Coordinates of C-alpha atoms in Angstrom, one line a residue:
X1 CA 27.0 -2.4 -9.9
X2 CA 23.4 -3.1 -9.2
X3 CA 22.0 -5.5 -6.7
X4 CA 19.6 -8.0 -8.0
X5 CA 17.9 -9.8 -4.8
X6 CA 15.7 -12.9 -5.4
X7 CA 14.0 -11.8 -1.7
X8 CA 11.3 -9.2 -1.8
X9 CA 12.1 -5.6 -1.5
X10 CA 11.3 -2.9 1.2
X11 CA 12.8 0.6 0.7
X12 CA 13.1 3.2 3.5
X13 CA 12.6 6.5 2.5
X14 CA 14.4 8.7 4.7
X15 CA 15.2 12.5 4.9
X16 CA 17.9 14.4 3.1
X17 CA 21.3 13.6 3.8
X18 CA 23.6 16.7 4.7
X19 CA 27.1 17.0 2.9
X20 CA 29.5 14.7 4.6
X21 CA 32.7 16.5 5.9
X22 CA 36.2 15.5 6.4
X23 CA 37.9 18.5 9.1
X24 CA 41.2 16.1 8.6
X25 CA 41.4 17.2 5.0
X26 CA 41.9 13.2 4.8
X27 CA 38.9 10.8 3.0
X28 CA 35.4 11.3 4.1
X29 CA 34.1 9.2 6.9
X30 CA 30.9 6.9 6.0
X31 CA 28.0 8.2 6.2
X32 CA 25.4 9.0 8.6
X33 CA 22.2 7.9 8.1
X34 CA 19.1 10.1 9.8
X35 CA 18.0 7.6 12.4
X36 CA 20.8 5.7 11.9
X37 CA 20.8 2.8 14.4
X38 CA 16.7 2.4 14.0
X39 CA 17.7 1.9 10.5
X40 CA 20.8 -0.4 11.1
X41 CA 18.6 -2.7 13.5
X42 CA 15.5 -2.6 10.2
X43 CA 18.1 -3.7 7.8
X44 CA 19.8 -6.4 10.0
X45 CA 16.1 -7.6 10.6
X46 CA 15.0 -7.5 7.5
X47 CA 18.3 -9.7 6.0
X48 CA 17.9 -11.9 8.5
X49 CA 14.5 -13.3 7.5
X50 CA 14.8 -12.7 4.2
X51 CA 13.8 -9.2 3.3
X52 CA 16.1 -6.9 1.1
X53 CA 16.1 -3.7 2.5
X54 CA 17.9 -0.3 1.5
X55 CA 17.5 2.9 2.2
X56 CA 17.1 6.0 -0.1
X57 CA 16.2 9.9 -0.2
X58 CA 13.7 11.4 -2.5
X59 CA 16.6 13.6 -4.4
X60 CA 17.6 9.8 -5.6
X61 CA 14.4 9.1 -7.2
X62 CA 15.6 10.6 -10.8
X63 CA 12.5 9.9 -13.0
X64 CA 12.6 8.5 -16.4
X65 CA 12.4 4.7 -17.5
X66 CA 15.2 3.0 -14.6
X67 CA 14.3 0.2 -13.2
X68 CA 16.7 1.1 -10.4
X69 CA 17.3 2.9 -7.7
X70 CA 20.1 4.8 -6.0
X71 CA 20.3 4.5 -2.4
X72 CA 22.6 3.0 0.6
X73 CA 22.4 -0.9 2.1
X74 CA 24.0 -1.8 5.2
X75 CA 27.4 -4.5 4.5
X76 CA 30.0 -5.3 7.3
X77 CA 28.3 -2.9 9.6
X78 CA 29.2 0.5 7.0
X79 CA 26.6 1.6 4.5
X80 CA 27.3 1.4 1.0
X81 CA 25.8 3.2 -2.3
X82 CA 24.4 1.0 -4.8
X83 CA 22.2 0.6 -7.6
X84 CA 19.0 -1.2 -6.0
X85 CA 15.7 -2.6 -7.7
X86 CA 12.2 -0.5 -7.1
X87 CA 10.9 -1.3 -4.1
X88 CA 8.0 -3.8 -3.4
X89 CA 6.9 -2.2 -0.3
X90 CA 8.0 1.6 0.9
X91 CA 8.6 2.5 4.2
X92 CA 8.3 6.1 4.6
X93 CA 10.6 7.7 7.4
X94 CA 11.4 10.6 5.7
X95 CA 11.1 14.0 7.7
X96 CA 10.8 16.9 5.0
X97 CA 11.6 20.4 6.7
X98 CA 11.1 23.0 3.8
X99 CA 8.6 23.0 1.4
X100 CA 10.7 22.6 -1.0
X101 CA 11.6 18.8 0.5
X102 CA 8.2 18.1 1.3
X103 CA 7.2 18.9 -2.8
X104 CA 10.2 16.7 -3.3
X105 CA 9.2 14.1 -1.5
X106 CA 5.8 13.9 -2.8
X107 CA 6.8 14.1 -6.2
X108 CA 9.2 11.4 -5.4
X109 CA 6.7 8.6 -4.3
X110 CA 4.3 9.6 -7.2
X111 CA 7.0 9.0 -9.4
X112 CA 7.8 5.5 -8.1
X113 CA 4.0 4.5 -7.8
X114 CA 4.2 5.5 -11.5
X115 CA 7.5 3.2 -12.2
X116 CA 6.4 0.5 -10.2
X117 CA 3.2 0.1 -8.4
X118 CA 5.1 -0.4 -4.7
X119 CA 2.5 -1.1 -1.5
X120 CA 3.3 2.0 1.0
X121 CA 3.8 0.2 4.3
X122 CA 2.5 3.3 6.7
X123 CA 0.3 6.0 5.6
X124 CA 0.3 8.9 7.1
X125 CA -1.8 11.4 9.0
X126 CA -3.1 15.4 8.5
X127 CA -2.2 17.6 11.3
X128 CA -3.7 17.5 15.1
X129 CA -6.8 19.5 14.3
X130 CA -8.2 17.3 11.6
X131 CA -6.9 14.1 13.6
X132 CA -8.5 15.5 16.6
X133 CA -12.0 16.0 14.5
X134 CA -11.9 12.2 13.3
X135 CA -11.4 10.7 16.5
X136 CA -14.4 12.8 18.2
X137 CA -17.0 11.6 15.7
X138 CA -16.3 8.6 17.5
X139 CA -18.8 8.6 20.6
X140 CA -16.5 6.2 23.0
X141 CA -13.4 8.0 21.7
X142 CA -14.9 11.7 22.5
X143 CA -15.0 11.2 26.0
X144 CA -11.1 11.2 26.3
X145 CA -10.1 13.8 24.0
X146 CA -9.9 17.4 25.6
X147 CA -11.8 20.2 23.7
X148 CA -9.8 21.3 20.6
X149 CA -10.2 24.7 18.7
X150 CA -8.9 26.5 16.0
X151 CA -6.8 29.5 16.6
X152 CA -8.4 32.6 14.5
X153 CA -6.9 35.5 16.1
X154 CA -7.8 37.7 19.3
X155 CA -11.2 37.4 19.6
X156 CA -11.1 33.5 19.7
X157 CA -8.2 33.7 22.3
X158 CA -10.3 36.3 24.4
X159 CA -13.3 34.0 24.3
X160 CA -11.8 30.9 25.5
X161 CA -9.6 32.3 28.2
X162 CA -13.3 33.8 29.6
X163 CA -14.5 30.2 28.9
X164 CA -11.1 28.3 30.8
X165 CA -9.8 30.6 33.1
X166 CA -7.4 28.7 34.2
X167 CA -5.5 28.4 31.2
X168 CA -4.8 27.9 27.6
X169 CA -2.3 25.3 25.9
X170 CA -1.6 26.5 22.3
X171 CA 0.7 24.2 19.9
X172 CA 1.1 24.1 16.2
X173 CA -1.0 21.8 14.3
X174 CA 1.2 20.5 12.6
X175 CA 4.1 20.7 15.1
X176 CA 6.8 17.8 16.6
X177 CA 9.3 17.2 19.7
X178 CA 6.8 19.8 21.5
X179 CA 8.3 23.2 19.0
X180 CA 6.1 25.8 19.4
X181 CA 3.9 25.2 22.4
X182 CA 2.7 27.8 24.5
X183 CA 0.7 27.7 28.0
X184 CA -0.8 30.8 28.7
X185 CA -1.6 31.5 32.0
X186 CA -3.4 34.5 34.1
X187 CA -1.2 35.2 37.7
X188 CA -1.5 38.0 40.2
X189 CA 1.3 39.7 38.4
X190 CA -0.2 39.5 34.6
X191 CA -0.3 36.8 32.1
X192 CA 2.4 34.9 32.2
X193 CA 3.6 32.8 28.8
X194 CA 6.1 30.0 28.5
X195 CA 7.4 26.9 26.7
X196 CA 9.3 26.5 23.9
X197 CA 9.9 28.0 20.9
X198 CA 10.3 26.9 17.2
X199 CA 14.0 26.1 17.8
X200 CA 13.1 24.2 21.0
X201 CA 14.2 26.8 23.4
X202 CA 12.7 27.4 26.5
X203 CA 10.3 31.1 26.5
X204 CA 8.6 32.7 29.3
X205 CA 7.5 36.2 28.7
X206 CA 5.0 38.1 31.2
X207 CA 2.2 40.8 30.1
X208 CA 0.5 43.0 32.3
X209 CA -2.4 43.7 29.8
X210 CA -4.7 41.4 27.7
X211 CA -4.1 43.1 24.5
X212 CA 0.0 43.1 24.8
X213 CA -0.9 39.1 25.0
X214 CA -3.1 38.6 21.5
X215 CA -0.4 41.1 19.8
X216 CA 2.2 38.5 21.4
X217 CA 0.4 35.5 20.8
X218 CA -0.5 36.5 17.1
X219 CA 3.2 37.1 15.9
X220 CA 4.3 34.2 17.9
X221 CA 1.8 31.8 15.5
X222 CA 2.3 33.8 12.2
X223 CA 0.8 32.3 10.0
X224 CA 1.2 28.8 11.0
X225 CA -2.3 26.5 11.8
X226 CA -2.6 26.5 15.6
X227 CA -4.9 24.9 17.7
X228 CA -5.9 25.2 21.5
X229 CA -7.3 23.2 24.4
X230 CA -7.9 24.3 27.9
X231 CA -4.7 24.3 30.4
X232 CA -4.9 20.6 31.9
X233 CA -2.7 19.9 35.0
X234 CA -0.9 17.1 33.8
X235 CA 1.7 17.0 36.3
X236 CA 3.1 14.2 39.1
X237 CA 3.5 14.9 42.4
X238 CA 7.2 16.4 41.7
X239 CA 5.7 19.1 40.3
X240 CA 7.2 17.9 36.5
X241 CA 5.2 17.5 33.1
X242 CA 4.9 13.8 32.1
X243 CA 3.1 11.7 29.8
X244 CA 2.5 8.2 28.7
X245 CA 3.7 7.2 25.0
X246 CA 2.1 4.6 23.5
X247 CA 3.1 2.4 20.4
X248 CA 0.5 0.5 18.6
X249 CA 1.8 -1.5 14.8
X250 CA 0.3 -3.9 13.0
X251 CA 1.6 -7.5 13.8
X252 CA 2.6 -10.2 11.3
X253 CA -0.7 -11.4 10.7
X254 CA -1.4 -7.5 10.1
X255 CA -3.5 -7.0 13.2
X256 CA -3.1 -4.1 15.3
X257 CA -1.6 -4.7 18.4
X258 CA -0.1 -3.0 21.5
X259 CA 3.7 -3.1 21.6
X260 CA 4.9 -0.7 24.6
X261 CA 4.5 2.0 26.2
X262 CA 6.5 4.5 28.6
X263 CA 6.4 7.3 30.7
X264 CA 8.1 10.6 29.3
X265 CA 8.7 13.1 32.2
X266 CA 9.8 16.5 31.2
X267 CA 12.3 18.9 33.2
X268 CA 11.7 20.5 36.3
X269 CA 9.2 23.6 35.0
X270 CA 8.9 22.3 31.6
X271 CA 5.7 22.7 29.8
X272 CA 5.9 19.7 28.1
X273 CA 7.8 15.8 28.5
X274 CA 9.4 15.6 24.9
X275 CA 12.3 13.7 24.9
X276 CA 14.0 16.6 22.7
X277 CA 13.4 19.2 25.2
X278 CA 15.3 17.7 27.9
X279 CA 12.3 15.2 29.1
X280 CA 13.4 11.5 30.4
X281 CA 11.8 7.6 29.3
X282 CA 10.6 5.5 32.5
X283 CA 9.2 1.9 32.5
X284 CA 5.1 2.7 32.2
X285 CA 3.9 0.7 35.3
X286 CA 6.4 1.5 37.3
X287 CA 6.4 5.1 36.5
X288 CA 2.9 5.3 37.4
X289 CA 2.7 3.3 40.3
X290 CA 5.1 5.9 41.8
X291 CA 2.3 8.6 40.8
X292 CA -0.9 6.2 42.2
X293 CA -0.2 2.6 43.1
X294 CA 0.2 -0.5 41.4
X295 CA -3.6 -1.7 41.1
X296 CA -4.7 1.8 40.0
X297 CA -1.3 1.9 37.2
X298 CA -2.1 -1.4 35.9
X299 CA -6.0 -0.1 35.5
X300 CA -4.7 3.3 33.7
X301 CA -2.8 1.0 31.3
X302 CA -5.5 -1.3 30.6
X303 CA -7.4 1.4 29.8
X304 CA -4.9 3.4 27.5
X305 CA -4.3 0.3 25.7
X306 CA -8.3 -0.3 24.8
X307 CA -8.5 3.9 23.5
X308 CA -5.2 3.3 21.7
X309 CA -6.3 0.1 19.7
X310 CA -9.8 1.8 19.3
X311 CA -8.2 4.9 17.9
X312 CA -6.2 3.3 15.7
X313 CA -9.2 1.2 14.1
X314 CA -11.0 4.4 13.8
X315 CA -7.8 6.4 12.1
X316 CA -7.5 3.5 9.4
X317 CA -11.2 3.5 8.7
X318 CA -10.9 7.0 7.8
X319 CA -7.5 7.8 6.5
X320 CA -6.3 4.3 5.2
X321 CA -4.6 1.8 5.7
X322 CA -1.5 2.7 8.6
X323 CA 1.0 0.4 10.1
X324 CA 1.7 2.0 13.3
X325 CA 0.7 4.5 15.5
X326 CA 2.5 7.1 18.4
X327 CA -0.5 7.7 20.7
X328 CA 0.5 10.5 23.5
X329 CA -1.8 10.7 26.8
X330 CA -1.9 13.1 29.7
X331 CA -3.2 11.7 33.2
X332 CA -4.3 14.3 35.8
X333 CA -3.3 13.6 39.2
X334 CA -7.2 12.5 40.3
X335 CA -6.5 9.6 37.4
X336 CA -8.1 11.5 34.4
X337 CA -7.0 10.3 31.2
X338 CA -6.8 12.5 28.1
X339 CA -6.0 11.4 24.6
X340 CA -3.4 14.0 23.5
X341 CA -2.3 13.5 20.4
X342 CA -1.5 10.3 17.8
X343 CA 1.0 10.4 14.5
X344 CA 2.3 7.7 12.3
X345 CA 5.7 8.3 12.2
X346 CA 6.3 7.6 16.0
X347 CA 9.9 7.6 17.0
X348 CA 11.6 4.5 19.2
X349 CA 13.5 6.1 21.8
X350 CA 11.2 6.2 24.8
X351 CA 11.1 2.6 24.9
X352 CA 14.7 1.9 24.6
X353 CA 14.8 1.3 28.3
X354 CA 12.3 -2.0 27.8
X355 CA 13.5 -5.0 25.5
X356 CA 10.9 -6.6 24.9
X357 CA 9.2 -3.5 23.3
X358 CA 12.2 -1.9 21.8
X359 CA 12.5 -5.4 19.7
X360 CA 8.9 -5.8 18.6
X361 CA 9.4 -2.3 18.0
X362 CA 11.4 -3.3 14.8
X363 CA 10.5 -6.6 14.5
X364 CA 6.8 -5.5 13.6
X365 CA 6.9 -3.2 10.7
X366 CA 9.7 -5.9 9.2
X367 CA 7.1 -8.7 9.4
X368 CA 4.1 -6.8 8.0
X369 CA 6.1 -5.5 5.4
X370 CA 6.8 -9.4 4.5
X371 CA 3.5 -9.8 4.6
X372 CA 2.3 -7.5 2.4
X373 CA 5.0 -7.9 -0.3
X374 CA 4.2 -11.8 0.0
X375 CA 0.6 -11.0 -1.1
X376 CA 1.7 -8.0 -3.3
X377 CA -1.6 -6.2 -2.4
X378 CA -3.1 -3.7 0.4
X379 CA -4.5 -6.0 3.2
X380 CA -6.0 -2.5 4.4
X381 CA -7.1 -0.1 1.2
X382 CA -4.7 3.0 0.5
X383 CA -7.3 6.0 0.8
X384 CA -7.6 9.2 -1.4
X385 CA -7.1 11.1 1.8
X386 CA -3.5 10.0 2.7
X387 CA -2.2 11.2 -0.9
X388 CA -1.9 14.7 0.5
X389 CA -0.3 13.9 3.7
X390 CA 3.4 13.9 4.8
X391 CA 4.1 13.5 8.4
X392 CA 6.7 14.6 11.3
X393 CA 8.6 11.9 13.0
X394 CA 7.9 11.6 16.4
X395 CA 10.7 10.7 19.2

């Protein structure tokens, strides 16, 4: 039977579901949403101020004439199937891992914009190269963002390792939860290589010769888009990888303010601080006033904040409009601060450990999504560019 809400309504698009399974033989358990409690805690939200919310996959987006939509809402704590009306505003969560989902997915929001002319709550972003590029045309942006190039093979590699000898960080361009990044560094003993591979697993291989590194380094990347910056020692005085992740959304009032941020500290001889590769969330302040002191932590996160809300301004402006932001910084030990990366699919859990945040956290994309259905318009226009895009979700 299909739902017929007299509220405004905000769909969550989220990845594929896999088969549900019963080992019992018995009947199968409910299902298990992807994100499953960040999407309990949007629907509970959402009902309780007014918004009808439901969740659904691309696969369920079928085509033709319906004016309705399969997909799952939240009842008594379980979630149900139903019949649901199209959705005023989309919120796009979904995480396509084939090209065959990501085709599916696009095709599935052109066909709803074609059934119903829905407001898309976040747009998205192209991968870390092109973001990278946008944010350096920016003069008081440039400053903070480390040098970025494309990989192209040997010869690149052999040029910048003359131009940083001290190091090279290589990482997909398109990459998430810190998959695929490489440091390469030049030791007594040879070049040594580690991080993680595209399963997440920890790698550290050792060459004694330059070439046996661009043959390695080459088949490693395939024919994935690649970029690489110069080694930066973004360490604390443990010795561990840590950075600071930011969340930036658009309020109520669809202004962009500055919800949390934490520290992300990865494991002892970790290349990197990703929560999926074994890295731990910390309070922001206090994190960093271990690492400096509390006058110099405070003035670190003042000026993280005024870069993030900057960068965020100058995303939108070129991209379209966007709803939130995950903004990832590095700070050497002297008190350097690099911009590292940004997406807009950021994940929730390293701010679990602060209330405040973790609420606004949900609270925020709720109320703007209110606020646009209210007006039934972009406050922010939807570009050309974002049309192509599809991103990775970001823990």
């Amino acid at each position: 039977m299909a739902e017929n809400p007299c509220s405004s309504v905000l769909g969550i698009m989220i990845s594929e579901l896999t088969a549900p399974s019963s080992s019992s033989g018995g009947p199968y358990p409910p299902p298990v949403m992807p994100e499953d409690l960040f999407c309990r805690r949007l629907s509970r939200f959402g009902q309780s101020i007014g918004l009808f919310v439901y969740l659904f996959c691309a696969s369920q987006v079928t085509g033709g004439s319906s004016r309705l939509i399969r997909g799952f809402i939240l009842k008594h704590g379980q979630w149900q199937q139903g019949s649901f009306p199209l959705p005023d505003v989309l919120y796009d969560r979904s995480l396509p891992r084939t090209n065959a989902q990501y085709k599916l997915a696009t095709c599935a929001l052109a066909e709803l914009k074609r059934l119903k002319p829905y407001i898309l709550l976040n747009g998205a972003l192209p991968g870390k190269l092109d973001v990278y590029r946008e944010l350096e045309r920016d003069s008081q942006l440039s400053p903070w963002l480390p040098s970025t190039y494309k990989y192209e093979g040997a010869a690149v590699l052999t040029q910048l390792m003359k131009q940083y000898p001290e190091g090279l960080f290589l990482k997909p361009s398109a990459g998430s939860h810190g998959k695929g990044a490489i440091r390469l560094l030049r030791r007594d003993d040879g070049w040594h290589i580690d991080g993680r591979d595209r399963k997440n697993r920890s790698l550290a291989v050792l060459h004694d010769n330059w070439q046996d590194v661009c043959r390695f380094v080459n088949r490693f990347v395939a024919s994935m888009t690649y970029i690489i910056q110069p080694y930066l020692p973004l360490t604390g005085k443990d010795g561990r990888s840590y950075d600071v992740r930011v969340l930036i959304q658009k309020d109520e009032t669809g202004n962009w303010s500055f919800t949390g941020a934490a520290v992300r500290t990865g494991q002892l001889g970790s290349v990197t601080a990703n929560l999926h590769g074994g890295g731990s969330a910390h309070d922001a302040l206090e994190a960093l006033t271990e690492q400096f002191d509390g006058e110099t932590a405070g003035r670190l996160l003042g000026r993280i904040r005024w870069v993030s809300e900057r960068a965020a301004f100058a995303l939108e402006n070129h991209f379209g409009r966007l709803a939130e932001l995950g903004i990832d910084y590095g700070i050497e030990q002297g008190g350097r601060i690099w911009l590292l990366e940004a997406n807009a699919k950021p994940g929730r859990k390293a701010l679990e450990g602060d209330e405040s945040a973790a609420r606004l956290a949900i609270e925020r994309p709720i109320r703007y999504a209110m606020k646009l259905a209210a007006h039934r318009q972009p406050v922010y226009p939807f570009s050309r560019n974002q049309r192509r895009y599809i991103q990775e979700v970001h823990p």
